[in-house]
Amino acid sequence: MSSGVITNQEILRRVFVTGASGWVGSAVVPELIGAGHRVLGLARSDSSAAALTEAGAEVIRGGLDDLDVLHAGATGSDAVIHLAFIHDFSRFAESIQTDARAIEAMGAALEGTGKPLVITAGTPAVPGQVATEHDHSATGTPTAGRDANARMALAMASRGVRSSVVRLPRSVHGDGDQGFIAQLIGIARDKGASGYVGDGTSRWPAVHVQDAAHLFRLALEQAPAGSVLHAVGDEGVPIRVIAAAIGRQLTLPTGPAPAENFGFLGHLLAIDQPASATLTHELLGWKPTRPGLLEDLDQGQYFA
């Protein structure tokens, strides 16, 4: 059984990565390869497989429902980073269940080996305070289901798995982002104004995708079993400040707008959920070095 933390002299030979061709995965894969690891990436489509091959990764074909494939990928690897998630908000409960089954399949493959299993979750919203790595999502909140799955993964530490969780903030930004910030920009273009919900004081934490990728590697190499880590660069950017930055770039007015203007994002925009990464800094020495969210918006790449 492995002793746990990996040293500079003990580089992992192969890391199985789900979601390897996705937004975060496309940054994690080169981060791992650049540090000397080999990557086995899960790919459902020909295009994903081709992108992984071009990035220098090996490919195993399948999806999150292919539990035998997930088990085989984990069994044949020295570590697992689980990034994939089915982002179908019309069937969110089903996506949570699929995620749980996938985690159990990969965790079972690593049981008793001391090998790392790094799971993805979201930073929680804690009313009236900045969320820390010790906090958990309240029942019924958007992040509660994935938080429960993450706790299941952390419990695998008692089964001989060096499991840890990297919580991502609401915005993982950078060149090529097609997530929530890009969607807000699209809505602003469609409506002719850059809006926010309520008084716009709700805050979103954020991190640059390259900083997040670096934390995933550190978690893989160094995080003790049972660690909860926050990939947070900006603790909390007010939504109205984000809207103003978008308005400046698009030369559009900024102001309050009905939540229904934003579709499913309307609910998320109203939640105040700042988060810190102080404990993560102390545990792993991780410090973000890339531009913050507002600086990224001001650089104009989202509006090209």
Short mmCIF file of C-alpha atoms in Angstrom, two decimals:
data_model
loop_
_atom_site.label_atom_id
_atom_site.label_comp_id
_atom_site.label_asym_id
_atom_site.label_seq_id
_atom_site.Cartn_x
_atom_site.Cartn_y
_atom_site.Cartn_z
CA MET A 1 0.00 0.00 0.00
CA SER A 2 1.29 3.45 -0.90
CA SER A 3 2.54 5.70 1.88
CA GLY A 4 0.41 8.58 0.56
CA VAL A 5 1.90 11.91 -0.52
CA ILE A 6 3.93 11.82 -3.73
CA THR A 7 7.42 13.32 -3.74
CA ASN A 8 9.24 14.97 -6.63
CA GLN A 9 11.12 11.69 -7.12
CA GLU A 10 7.93 9.64 -7.27
CA ILE A 11 6.02 10.98 -10.28
CA LEU A 12 2.80 9.11 -11.04
CA ARG A 13 3.01 7.07 -14.19
CA ARG A 14 -0.64 7.33 -15.24
CA VAL A 15 -3.59 9.49 -14.14
CA PHE A 16 -7.13 8.61 -15.23
CA VAL A 17 -9.09 11.83 -15.89
CA THR A 18 -12.83 12.02 -16.54
CA GLY A 19 -14.00 15.19 -18.25
CA ALA A 20 -10.50 15.43 -19.69
CA SER A 21 -11.61 17.27 -22.84
CA GLY A 22 -13.96 19.67 -21.01
CA TRP A 23 -13.33 23.25 -19.94
CA VAL A 24 -11.39 22.49 -16.76
CA GLY A 25 -10.05 19.20 -18.06
CA SER A 26 -8.47 20.90 -21.07
CA ALA A 27 -6.32 22.86 -18.61
CA VAL A 28 -5.71 19.97 -16.19
CA VAL A 29 -4.38 17.58 -18.86
CA PRO A 30 -1.44 19.78 -19.98
CA GLU A 31 -0.78 20.73 -16.35
CA LEU A 32 -0.34 17.03 -15.52
CA ILE A 33 1.68 16.18 -18.63
CA GLY A 34 3.91 19.20 -18.08
CA ALA A 35 4.70 17.89 -14.59
CA GLY A 36 5.74 14.48 -15.91
CA HIS A 37 2.53 12.50 -15.47
CA ARG A 38 0.87 10.40 -18.15
CA VAL A 39 -2.84 10.95 -18.71
CA LEU A 40 -5.55 8.47 -19.62
CA GLY A 41 -8.57 10.54 -20.62
CA LEU A 42 -12.20 9.42 -20.79
CA ALA A 43 -13.82 10.37 -24.12
CA ARG A 44 -17.37 9.80 -25.34
CA SER A 45 -17.01 11.26 -28.84
CA ASP A 46 -14.54 11.08 -31.70
CA SER A 47 -13.87 14.81 -31.38
CA SER A 48 -13.06 14.50 -27.66
CA ALA A 49 -10.78 11.53 -28.35
CA ALA A 50 -8.97 13.47 -31.07
CA ALA A 51 -8.50 16.50 -28.80
CA LEU A 52 -7.02 14.32 -26.06
CA THR A 53 -4.68 12.56 -28.46
CA GLU A 54 -3.49 15.92 -29.78
CA ALA A 55 -2.86 17.06 -26.18
CA GLY A 56 -0.61 14.04 -25.62
CA ALA A 57 -3.02 11.88 -23.60
CA GLU A 58 -4.05 8.26 -23.98
CA VAL A 59 -7.77 7.66 -24.56
CA ILE A 60 -10.35 5.28 -23.14
CA ARG A 61 -13.78 5.49 -24.75
CA GLY A 62 -16.94 5.75 -22.65
CA GLY A 63 -19.17 7.97 -20.54
CA LEU A 64 -20.21 8.33 -16.92
CA ASP A 65 -22.86 5.62 -17.33
CA ASP A 66 -20.24 3.08 -18.41
CA LEU A 67 -19.33 1.88 -14.94
CA ASP A 68 -17.20 -1.02 -16.20
CA VAL A 69 -15.12 1.42 -18.25
CA LEU A 70 -14.69 3.75 -15.28
CA HIS A 71 -13.65 0.85 -13.06
CA ALA A 72 -11.16 -0.35 -15.68
CA GLY A 73 -9.71 3.13 -16.18
CA ALA A 74 -9.17 3.56 -12.45
CA THR A 75 -7.82 0.02 -11.98
CA GLY A 76 -5.21 0.52 -14.69
CA SER A 77 -4.05 3.89 -13.37
CA ASP A 78 -2.07 5.26 -10.44
CA ALA A 79 -4.59 7.98 -9.63
CA VAL A 80 -7.98 9.42 -10.66
CA ILE A 81 -9.16 12.99 -11.18
CA HIS A 82 -12.94 13.10 -11.65
CA LEU A 83 -14.00 16.26 -13.51
CA ALA A 84 -16.91 15.06 -15.63
CA PHE A 85 -20.49 15.96 -14.77
CA ILE A 86 -23.68 15.95 -16.86
CA HIS A 87 -24.78 19.59 -16.80
CA ASP A 88 -28.44 19.00 -17.66
CA PHE A 89 -30.27 21.26 -15.22
CA SER A 90 -33.65 19.89 -16.34
CA ARG A 91 -32.57 16.48 -14.95
CA PHE A 92 -30.22 17.61 -12.22
CA ALA A 93 -31.18 14.96 -9.65
CA GLU A 94 -30.47 12.28 -12.24
CA SER A 95 -27.08 13.83 -12.97
CA ILE A 96 -26.25 13.71 -9.25
CA GLN A 97 -27.13 10.01 -9.12
CA THR A 98 -25.01 9.28 -12.21
CA ASP A 99 -22.13 11.13 -10.58
CA ALA A 100 -22.50 9.12 -7.36
CA ARG A 101 -22.42 5.81 -9.22
CA ALA A 102 -19.34 6.90 -11.16
CA ILE A 103 -17.50 7.92 -7.98
CA GLU A 104 -18.34 4.61 -6.30
CA ALA A 105 -17.13 2.61 -9.33
CA MET A 106 -13.78 4.40 -9.45
CA GLY A 107 -13.38 4.46 -5.68
CA ALA A 108 -14.00 0.70 -5.49
CA ALA A 109 -11.20 0.18 -8.01
CA LEU A 110 -8.77 2.11 -5.80
CA GLU A 111 -9.85 0.59 -2.48
CA GLY A 112 -6.95 -0.51 -0.30
CA THR A 113 -4.29 0.95 -2.60
CA GLY A 114 -3.69 4.36 -1.01
CA LYS A 115 -3.93 5.85 -4.52
CA PRO A 116 -5.33 9.37 -4.98
CA LEU A 117 -8.94 10.04 -5.99
CA VAL A 118 -9.64 13.74 -6.56
CA ILE A 119 -13.31 14.69 -6.87
CA THR A 120 -14.88 17.96 -8.07
CA ALA A 121 -17.62 19.88 -6.23
CA GLY A 122 -18.79 23.48 -5.87
CA THR A 123 -18.04 26.01 -3.15
CA PRO A 124 -21.01 26.22 -0.76
CA ALA A 125 -23.18 29.23 0.05
CA VAL A 126 -23.21 29.97 3.79
CA PRO A 127 -25.72 32.73 4.67
CA GLY A 128 -24.05 35.78 6.16
CA GLN A 129 -20.45 34.64 5.93
CA VAL A 130 -17.58 33.67 3.65
CA ALA A 131 -17.56 29.90 3.14
CA THR A 132 -14.45 28.00 4.17
CA GLU A 133 -13.23 24.50 3.45
CA HIS A 134 -14.95 23.37 6.68
CA ASP A 135 -18.43 24.44 5.53
CA HIS A 136 -21.01 22.38 3.65
CA SER A 137 -23.96 23.20 1.40
CA ALA A 138 -27.37 23.42 3.02
CA THR A 139 -29.98 20.91 1.91
CA GLY A 140 -31.90 22.11 -1.12
CA THR A 141 -29.19 24.48 -2.43
CA PRO A 142 -27.80 24.11 -5.98
CA THR A 143 -24.52 22.63 -4.70
CA ALA A 144 -25.98 20.27 -2.08
CA GLY A 145 -26.16 17.16 -4.28
CA ARG A 146 -22.58 17.34 -5.47
CA ASP A 147 -21.47 18.16 -1.93
CA ALA A 148 -23.10 14.94 -0.72
CA ASN A 149 -21.25 13.00 -3.43
CA ALA A 150 -18.01 14.65 -2.40
CA ARG A 151 -18.54 13.62 1.22
CA MET A 152 -19.09 10.07 0.00
CA ALA A 153 -15.73 10.25 -1.78
CA LEU A 154 -14.01 11.65 1.31
CA ALA A 155 -15.36 8.75 3.35
CA MET A 156 -13.41 6.42 1.07
CA ALA A 157 -10.31 7.47 3.00
CA SER A 158 -11.38 4.85 5.56
CA ARG A 159 -11.26 2.26 2.76
CA GLY A 160 -7.64 2.94 1.84
CA VAL A 161 -8.20 5.60 -0.84
CA ARG A 162 -6.34 8.94 -0.64
CA SER A 163 -9.47 10.88 -1.55
CA SER A 164 -9.77 14.66 -1.68
CA VAL A 165 -12.20 17.23 -3.05
CA VAL A 166 -11.45 20.36 -5.05
CA ARG A 167 -14.39 22.76 -4.84
CA LEU A 168 -14.75 25.09 -7.81
CA PRO A 169 -16.38 28.53 -7.54
CA ARG A 170 -19.33 29.73 -9.60
CA SER A 171 -17.02 31.21 -12.25
CA VAL A 172 -14.00 29.36 -13.65
CA HIS A 173 -12.87 31.92 -16.18
CA GLY A 174 -10.27 32.30 -18.91
CA ASP A 175 -9.82 32.40 -22.67
CA GLY A 176 -12.33 30.00 -24.23
CA ASP A 177 -14.79 29.98 -21.29
CA GLN A 178 -18.33 29.09 -22.39
CA GLY A 179 -19.76 28.96 -18.86
CA PHE A 180 -21.89 31.30 -16.79
CA ILE A 181 -19.94 34.50 -17.58
CA ALA A 182 -20.14 33.83 -21.31
CA GLN A 183 -23.87 33.17 -20.91
CA LEU A 184 -24.34 36.48 -19.07
CA ILE A 185 -22.59 38.24 -21.93
CA GLY A 186 -24.89 36.53 -24.44
CA ILE A 187 -27.96 37.56 -22.44
CA ALA A 188 -26.74 41.16 -22.28
CA ARG A 189 -26.33 41.21 -26.06
CA ASP A 190 -29.81 39.76 -26.57
CA LYS A 191 -31.51 42.15 -24.11
CA GLY A 192 -29.56 45.27 -25.06
CA ALA A 193 -28.56 45.84 -21.43
CA SER A 194 -26.25 44.23 -18.89
CA GLY A 195 -28.41 43.29 -15.94
CA TYR A 196 -28.26 41.92 -12.43
CA VAL A 197 -30.86 40.52 -10.03
CA GLY A 198 -32.08 42.55 -7.06
CA ASP A 199 -29.61 45.17 -5.86
CA GLY A 200 -26.70 43.25 -7.37
CA THR A 201 -24.80 42.88 -4.11
CA SER A 202 -24.76 39.07 -4.25
CA ARG A 203 -21.18 37.88 -4.68
CA TRP A 204 -19.71 35.11 -6.80
CA PRO A 205 -16.29 33.62 -6.07
CA ALA A 206 -14.10 33.01 -9.10
CA VAL A 207 -10.84 31.43 -10.25
CA HIS A 208 -8.81 31.39 -13.45
CA VAL A 209 -8.94 27.99 -15.14
CA GLN A 210 -5.14 27.68 -15.15
CA ASP A 211 -4.96 28.31 -11.40
CA ALA A 212 -7.66 25.69 -10.86
CA ALA A 213 -5.72 23.18 -12.97
CA HIS A 214 -2.63 23.75 -10.84
CA LEU A 215 -4.60 23.04 -7.67
CA PHE A 216 -5.92 19.77 -9.09
CA ARG A 217 -2.33 18.67 -9.68
CA LEU A 218 -1.26 19.68 -6.18
CA ALA A 219 -4.23 17.78 -4.73
CA LEU A 220 -3.20 14.70 -6.69
CA GLU A 221 0.41 14.91 -5.57
CA GLN A 222 0.18 16.23 -2.03
CA ALA A 223 -3.28 16.40 -0.46
CA PRO A 224 -3.75 14.17 2.60
CA ALA A 225 -6.68 11.77 2.57
CA GLY A 226 -9.94 13.50 3.43
CA SER A 227 -8.84 16.98 2.31
CA VAL A 228 -11.35 19.61 1.15
CA LEU A 229 -9.75 22.29 -1.03
CA HIS A 230 -11.06 25.57 -2.42
CA ALA A 231 -9.95 26.68 -5.88
CA VAL A 232 -10.82 30.31 -5.17
CA GLY A 233 -8.97 33.32 -6.53
CA ASP A 234 -11.55 36.10 -6.04
CA GLU A 235 -13.43 35.55 -2.77
CA GLY A 236 -16.54 37.32 -4.00
CA VAL A 237 -17.19 39.69 -6.89
CA PRO A 238 -20.56 41.53 -6.65
CA ILE A 239 -22.87 40.63 -9.51
CA ARG A 240 -23.54 44.30 -10.31
CA VAL A 241 -19.77 44.85 -10.69
CA ILE A 242 -19.61 41.94 -13.12
CA ALA A 243 -22.61 43.39 -15.00
CA ALA A 244 -20.91 46.80 -15.14
CA ALA A 245 -17.74 45.27 -16.60
CA ILE A 246 -19.81 43.50 -19.25
CA GLY A 247 -21.73 46.70 -19.98
CA ARG A 248 -18.49 48.66 -20.48
CA GLN A 249 -17.15 46.16 -22.98
CA LEU A 250 -20.43 45.98 -24.92
CA THR A 251 -21.22 49.69 -24.55
CA LEU A 252 -24.58 48.81 -23.01
CA PRO A 253 -26.44 50.27 -20.03
CA THR A 254 -26.27 48.41 -16.72
CA GLY A 255 -29.10 48.01 -14.24
CA PRO A 256 -31.43 45.65 -12.35
CA ALA A 257 -33.43 43.15 -14.37
CA PRO A 258 -36.09 40.51 -13.61
CA ALA A 259 -34.67 37.13 -12.63
CA GLU A 260 -36.62 35.49 -15.46
CA ASN A 261 -34.48 37.41 -17.96
CA PHE A 262 -31.62 35.08 -17.05
CA GLY A 263 -33.37 31.71 -17.23
CA PHE A 264 -31.98 29.21 -14.70
CA LEU A 265 -29.15 31.68 -13.96
CA GLY A 266 -31.66 34.05 -12.36
CA HIS A 267 -31.74 31.96 -9.18
CA LEU A 268 -27.96 31.63 -9.03
CA LEU A 269 -27.44 35.36 -9.50
CA ALA A 270 -29.49 36.06 -6.38
CA ILE A 271 -27.38 33.83 -4.11
CA ASP A 272 -24.61 35.49 -2.11
CA GLN A 273 -21.87 32.89 -1.85
CA PRO A 274 -18.38 34.28 -1.24
CA ALA A 275 -15.73 31.69 -0.40
CA SER A 276 -12.15 31.74 0.83
CA ALA A 277 -9.17 29.51 0.13
CA THR A 278 -7.10 30.34 3.20
CA LEU A 279 -6.94 26.77 4.47
CA THR A 280 -6.01 25.51 1.01
CA HIS A 281 -3.16 28.03 0.83
CA GLU A 282 -1.90 26.86 4.21
CA LEU A 283 -2.17 23.15 3.42
CA LEU A 284 -0.68 23.03 -0.08
CA GLY A 285 0.93 26.43 -0.62
CA TRP A 286 -1.34 27.03 -3.61
CA LYS A 287 -1.61 30.68 -4.63
CA PRO A 288 -3.43 31.97 -7.71
CA THR A 289 -1.14 33.83 -10.14
CA ARG A 290 -3.44 34.39 -13.13
CA PRO A 291 -5.75 37.38 -13.73
CA GLY A 292 -8.85 37.77 -11.57
CA LEU A 293 -12.33 37.76 -13.09
CA LEU A 294 -12.66 41.52 -13.59
CA GLU A 295 -9.18 41.79 -15.09
CA ASP A 296 -10.03 38.92 -17.42
CA LEU A 297 -13.21 40.71 -18.53
CA ASP A 298 -11.33 43.97 -19.06
CA GLN A 299 -8.83 42.23 -21.33
CA GLY A 300 -11.65 41.83 -23.86
CA GLN A 301 -11.16 38.19 -24.85
CA TYR A 302 -14.74 37.34 -23.84
CA PHE A 303 -16.05 39.88 -26.35
CA ALA A 304 -13.96 39.10 -29.44
#
